[in-house]
Coordinates of C-alpha atoms and ligand atoms in Angstrom, one line a residue:
X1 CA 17.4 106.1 42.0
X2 CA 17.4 104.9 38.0
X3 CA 14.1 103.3 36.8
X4 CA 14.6 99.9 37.0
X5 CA 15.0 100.3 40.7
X6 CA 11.8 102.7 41.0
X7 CA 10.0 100.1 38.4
X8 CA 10.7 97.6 40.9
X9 CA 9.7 99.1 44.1
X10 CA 6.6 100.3 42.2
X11 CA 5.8 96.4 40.6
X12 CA 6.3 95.3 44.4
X13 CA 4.0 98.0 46.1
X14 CA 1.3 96.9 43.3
X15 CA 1.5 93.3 44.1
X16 CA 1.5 93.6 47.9
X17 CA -1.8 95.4 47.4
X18 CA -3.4 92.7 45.7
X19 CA -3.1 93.9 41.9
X20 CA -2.9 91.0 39.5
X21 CA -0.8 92.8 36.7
X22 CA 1.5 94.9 39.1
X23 CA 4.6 94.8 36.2
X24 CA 2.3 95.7 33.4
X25 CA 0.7 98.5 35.2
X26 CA 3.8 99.6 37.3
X27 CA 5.5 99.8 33.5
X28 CA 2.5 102.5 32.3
X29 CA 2.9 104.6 36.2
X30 CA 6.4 104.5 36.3
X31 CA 6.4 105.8 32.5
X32 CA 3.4 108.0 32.8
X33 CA 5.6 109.6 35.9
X34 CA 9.0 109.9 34.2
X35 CA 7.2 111.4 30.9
X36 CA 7.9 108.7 28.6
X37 CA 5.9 105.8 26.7
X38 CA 5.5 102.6 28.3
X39 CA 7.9 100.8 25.9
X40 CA 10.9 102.7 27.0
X41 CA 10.2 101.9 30.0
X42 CA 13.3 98.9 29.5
X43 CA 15.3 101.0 26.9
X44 CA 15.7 103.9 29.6
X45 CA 15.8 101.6 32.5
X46 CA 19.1 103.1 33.1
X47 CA 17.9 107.0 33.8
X48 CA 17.9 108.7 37.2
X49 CA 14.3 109.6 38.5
X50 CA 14.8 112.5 40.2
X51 CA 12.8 113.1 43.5
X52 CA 10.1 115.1 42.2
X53 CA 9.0 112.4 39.4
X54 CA 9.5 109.8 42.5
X55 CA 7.2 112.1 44.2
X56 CA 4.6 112.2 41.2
X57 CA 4.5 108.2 41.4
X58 CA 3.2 107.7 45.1
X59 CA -0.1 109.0 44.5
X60 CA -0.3 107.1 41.3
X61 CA 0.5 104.2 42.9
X62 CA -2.0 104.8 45.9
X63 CA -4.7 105.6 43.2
X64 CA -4.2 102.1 41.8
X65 CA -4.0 100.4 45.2
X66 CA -7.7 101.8 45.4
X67 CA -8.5 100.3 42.0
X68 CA -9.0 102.9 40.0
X69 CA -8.4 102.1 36.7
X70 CA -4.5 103.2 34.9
X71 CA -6.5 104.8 31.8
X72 CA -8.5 107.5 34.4
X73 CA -4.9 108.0 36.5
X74 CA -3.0 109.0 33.7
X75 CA -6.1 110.7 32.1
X76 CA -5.9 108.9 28.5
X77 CA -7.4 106.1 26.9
X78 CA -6.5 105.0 23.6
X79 CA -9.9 103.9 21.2
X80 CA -9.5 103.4 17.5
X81 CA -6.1 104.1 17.5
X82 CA -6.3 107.2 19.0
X83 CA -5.6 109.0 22.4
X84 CA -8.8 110.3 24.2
X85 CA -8.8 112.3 27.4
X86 CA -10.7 111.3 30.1
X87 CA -11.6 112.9 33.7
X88 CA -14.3 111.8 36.6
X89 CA -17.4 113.3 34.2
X90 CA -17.1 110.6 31.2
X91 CA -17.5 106.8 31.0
X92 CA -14.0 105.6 30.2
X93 CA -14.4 104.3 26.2
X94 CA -14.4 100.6 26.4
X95 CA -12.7 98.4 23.5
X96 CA -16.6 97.0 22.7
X97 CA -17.5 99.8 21.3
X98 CA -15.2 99.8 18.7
X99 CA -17.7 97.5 17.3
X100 CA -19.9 100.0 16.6
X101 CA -17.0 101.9 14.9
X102 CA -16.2 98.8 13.1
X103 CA -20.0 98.3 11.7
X104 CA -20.6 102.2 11.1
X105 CA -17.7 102.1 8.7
X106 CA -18.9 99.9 6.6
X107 CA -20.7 102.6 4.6
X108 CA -20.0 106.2 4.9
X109 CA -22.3 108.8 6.3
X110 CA -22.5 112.8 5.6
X111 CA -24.2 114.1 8.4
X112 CA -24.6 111.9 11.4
X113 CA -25.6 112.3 15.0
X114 CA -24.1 111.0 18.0
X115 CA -26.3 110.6 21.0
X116 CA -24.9 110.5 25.0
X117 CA -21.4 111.5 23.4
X118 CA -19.5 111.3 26.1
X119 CA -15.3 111.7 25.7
X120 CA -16.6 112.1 22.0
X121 CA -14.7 109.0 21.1
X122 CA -17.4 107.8 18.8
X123 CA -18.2 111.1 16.7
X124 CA -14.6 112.4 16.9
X125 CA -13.7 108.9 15.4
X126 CA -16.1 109.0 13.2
X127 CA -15.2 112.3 12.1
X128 CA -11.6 111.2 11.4
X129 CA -12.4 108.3 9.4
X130 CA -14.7 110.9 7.3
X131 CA -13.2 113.9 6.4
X132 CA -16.0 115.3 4.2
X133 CA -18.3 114.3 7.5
X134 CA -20.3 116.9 9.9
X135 CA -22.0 115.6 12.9
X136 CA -24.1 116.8 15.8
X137 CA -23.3 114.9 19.6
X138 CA -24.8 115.1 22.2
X139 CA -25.2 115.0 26.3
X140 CA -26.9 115.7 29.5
X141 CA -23.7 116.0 31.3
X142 CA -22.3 119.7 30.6
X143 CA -19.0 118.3 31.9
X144 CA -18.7 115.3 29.8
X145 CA -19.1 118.0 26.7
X146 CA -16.1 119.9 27.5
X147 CA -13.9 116.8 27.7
X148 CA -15.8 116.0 24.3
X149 CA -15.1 119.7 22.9
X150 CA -11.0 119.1 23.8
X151 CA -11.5 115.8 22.1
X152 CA -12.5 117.1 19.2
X153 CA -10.2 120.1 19.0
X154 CA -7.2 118.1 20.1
X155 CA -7.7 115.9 16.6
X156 CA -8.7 118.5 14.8
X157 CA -12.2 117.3 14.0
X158 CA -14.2 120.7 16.4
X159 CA -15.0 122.5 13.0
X160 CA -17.5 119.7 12.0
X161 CA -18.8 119.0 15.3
X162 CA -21.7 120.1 16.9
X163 CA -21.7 119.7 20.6
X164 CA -25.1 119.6 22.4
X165 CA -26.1 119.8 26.1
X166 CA -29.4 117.4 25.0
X167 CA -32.1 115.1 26.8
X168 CA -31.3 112.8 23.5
X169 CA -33.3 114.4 20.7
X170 CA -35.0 117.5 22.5
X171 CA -34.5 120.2 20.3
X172 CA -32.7 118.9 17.3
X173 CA -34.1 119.8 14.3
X174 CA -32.1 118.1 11.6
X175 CA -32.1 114.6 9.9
X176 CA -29.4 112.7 9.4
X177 CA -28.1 109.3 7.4
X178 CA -26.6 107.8 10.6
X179 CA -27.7 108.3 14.1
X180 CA -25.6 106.1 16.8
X181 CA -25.1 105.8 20.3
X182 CA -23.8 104.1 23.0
X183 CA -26.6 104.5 25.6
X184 CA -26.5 103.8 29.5
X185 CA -27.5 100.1 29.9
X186 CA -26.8 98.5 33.0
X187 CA -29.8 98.1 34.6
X188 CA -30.8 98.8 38.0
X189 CA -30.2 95.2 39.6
X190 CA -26.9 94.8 38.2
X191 CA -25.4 98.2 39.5
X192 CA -24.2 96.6 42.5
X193 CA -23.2 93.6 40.8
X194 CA -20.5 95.4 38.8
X195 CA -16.7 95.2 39.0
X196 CA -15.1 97.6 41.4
X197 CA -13.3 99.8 39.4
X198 CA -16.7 100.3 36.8
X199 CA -18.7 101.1 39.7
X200 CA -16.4 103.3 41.3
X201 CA -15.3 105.3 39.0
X202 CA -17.6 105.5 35.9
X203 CA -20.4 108.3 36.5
X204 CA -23.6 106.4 37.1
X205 CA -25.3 108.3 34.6
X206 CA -22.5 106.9 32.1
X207 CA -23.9 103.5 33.3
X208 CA -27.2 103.2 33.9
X209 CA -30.6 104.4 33.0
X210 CA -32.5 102.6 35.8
X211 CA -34.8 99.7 35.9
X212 CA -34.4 97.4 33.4
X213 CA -31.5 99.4 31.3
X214 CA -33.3 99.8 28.4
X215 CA -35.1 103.2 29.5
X216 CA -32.8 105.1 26.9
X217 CA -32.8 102.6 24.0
X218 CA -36.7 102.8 24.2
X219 CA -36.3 107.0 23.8
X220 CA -33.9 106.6 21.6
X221 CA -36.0 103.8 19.2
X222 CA -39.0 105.9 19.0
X223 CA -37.9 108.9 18.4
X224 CA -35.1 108.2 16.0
X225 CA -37.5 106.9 12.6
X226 CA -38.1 110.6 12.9
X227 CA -34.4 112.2 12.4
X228 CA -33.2 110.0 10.6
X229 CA -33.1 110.4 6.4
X230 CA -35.1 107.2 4.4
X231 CA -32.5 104.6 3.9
X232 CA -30.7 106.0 7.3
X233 CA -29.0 103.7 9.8
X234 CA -29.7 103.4 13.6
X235 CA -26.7 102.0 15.9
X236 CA -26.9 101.3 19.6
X237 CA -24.8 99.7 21.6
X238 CA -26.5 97.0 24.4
X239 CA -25.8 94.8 27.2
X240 CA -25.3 91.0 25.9
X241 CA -28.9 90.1 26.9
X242 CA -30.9 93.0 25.9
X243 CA -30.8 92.1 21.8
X244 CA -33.8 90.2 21.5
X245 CA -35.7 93.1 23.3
X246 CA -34.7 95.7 21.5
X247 CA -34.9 93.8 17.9
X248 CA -38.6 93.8 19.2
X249 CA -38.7 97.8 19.8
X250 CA -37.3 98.8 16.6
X251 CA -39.5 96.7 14.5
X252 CA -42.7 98.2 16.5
X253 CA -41.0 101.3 15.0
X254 CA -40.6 100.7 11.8
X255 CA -37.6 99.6 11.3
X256 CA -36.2 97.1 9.0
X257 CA -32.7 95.1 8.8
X258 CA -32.9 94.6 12.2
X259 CA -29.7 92.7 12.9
X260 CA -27.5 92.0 16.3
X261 CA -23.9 91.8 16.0
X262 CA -20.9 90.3 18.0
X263 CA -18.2 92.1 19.8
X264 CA -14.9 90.2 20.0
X265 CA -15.5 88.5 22.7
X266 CA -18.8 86.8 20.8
X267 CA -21.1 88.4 23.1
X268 CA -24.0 90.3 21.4
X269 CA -23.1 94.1 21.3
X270 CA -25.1 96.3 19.1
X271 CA -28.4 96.4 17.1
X272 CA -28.4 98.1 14.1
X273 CA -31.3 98.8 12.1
X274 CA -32.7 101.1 8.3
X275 CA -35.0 103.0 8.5
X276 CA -38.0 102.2 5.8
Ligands
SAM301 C1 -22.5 104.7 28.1 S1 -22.0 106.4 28.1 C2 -21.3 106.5 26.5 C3 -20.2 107.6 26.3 C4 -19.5 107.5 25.0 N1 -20.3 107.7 23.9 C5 -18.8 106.1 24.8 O1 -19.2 105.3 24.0 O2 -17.8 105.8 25.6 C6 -23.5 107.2 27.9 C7 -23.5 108.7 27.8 O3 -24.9 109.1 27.7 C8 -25.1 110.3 28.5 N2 -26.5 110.4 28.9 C9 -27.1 109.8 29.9 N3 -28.4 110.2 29.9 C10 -28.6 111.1 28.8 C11 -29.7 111.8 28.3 N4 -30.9 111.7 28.8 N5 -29.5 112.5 27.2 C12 -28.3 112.6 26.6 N6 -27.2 112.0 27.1 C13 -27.3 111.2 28.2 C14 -24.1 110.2 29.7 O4 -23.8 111.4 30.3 C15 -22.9 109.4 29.0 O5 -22.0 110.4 28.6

């Protein structure tokens, strides 16, 4: 069979299970399957898919009948412009959190810390962006570090990374001029209220801290005054709703410039904060 035909088949098999963007998504399987990018998917529409690459694509296409998410079947997600690996142990990086990127770029930090690192996307990005940078990340999840570690190595950033296996600050010593995160906020209600493919196939402890979500941000905002340099910047990431609360927690703190900002959907998405 040449491409076209397998895209085909593939675009129909999505569809008749229900999948709203069967062509987009049968474009990245039936690429991700042959080894090529997406766009050449129409360029090479005209190459023979041998048997064994036809054979690679059911259980892709299975996978996706189940909902799981193209970025966590192929193992890749692109954030910032670059490609991060992914496996069942890390939250898969959403596009929001390029806002934190966005607003931690706006003034460059030395020596920064990464708390709940996950993939690494955010310190390894961080850690492009500044080459003269050295951070320290960290995690509970020992597996979620060594997808971070080949993060880091895989763009050449592992030399000025510190990888952790942390309970957020326990045992970290140093200060830094920028600590930032992307803590667990969905709280305990809303687990169940999530779309299928977040609650199926993000780790829970990727998702949520319990009860009202905000366990970690709490940690995270007392502790932090203390590891950070004067004239240092907190950023957290947050649910849309849970601004106003945690405006409230940093300035019990200490903190000042409190300020929320919007991801690109308008929806409030991190705090950031100096310390005094
Ligand atoms: C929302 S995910 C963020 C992952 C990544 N930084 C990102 O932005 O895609 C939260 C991360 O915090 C980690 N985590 C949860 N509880 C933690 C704790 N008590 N101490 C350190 N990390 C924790 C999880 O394992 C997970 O990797």
């Amino acid at each position: 069979m040449i491409l076209r035909e397998v895209f085909a088949q593939t675009s129909r098999s999505l569809r008749s299970c229900g999948i709203e963007y069967s062509a987009r998504d049968a474009r990245a399987l039936c690429a991700f399957a042959v080894g090529i990018e997406p766009d050449q998917v129409t360029i090479e529409a005209n190459m023979e898919v041998t048997v064994l690459q036809q054979e690679i694509l059911l259980p892709l296409i299975r996978k996706r009948c189940e909902r799981m998410p193209i970025s966590r079947i192929i193992g890749n997600r692109l954030f910032w412009g670059r490609q991060f690996e992914i496996n069942k142990y890390v939250l898969d990086p959403r596009g929001d959190t390029e806002t934190l990127i966005a607003l931690a770029l706006r003034q460059p930090a030395k020596k920064f810390l990464d708390l709940g690192t996950g993939t690494g996307n955010i310190a390894v990005t961080l850690l492009c962006e500044w080459p003269e940078a050295h951070a320290i990340a960290t995690d509970i999840s020992p597996d979620a570090l060594k997808v971070a570690k080949r993060n880091a190595v895989s763009h050449k950033v592992i030399e000025r990374l510190d990888l952790r296996e942390r309970d957020w600050f326990k045992n970290i010593s140093s200060t830094f001029d920028l600590i930032i995160s992307n803590p667990p906020y969905i709280g305990e209600d809303e687990i169940e209220k999530l779309e299928k493919d977040v609650k199926t196939f993000d780790p829970l402890i990727s998702l949520s801290p319990g009860k009202d979500g905000l366990i970690a941000h709490r940690q995270i905002a007392r502790d932090a005054y203390n590891y950070l340099e004067v004239g240092g910047r907190l950023i957290l990431e947050i649910g849309s709703f849970q601004g106003a609360k945690l405006k409230q927690i940093l300035n019990l703190s200490g903190f000042k410039e409190i300020e929320t900002h919007k991801d690109l959907d308008g929806y409030d998405r991190v705090v950031s904060c100096v310390r005094n």
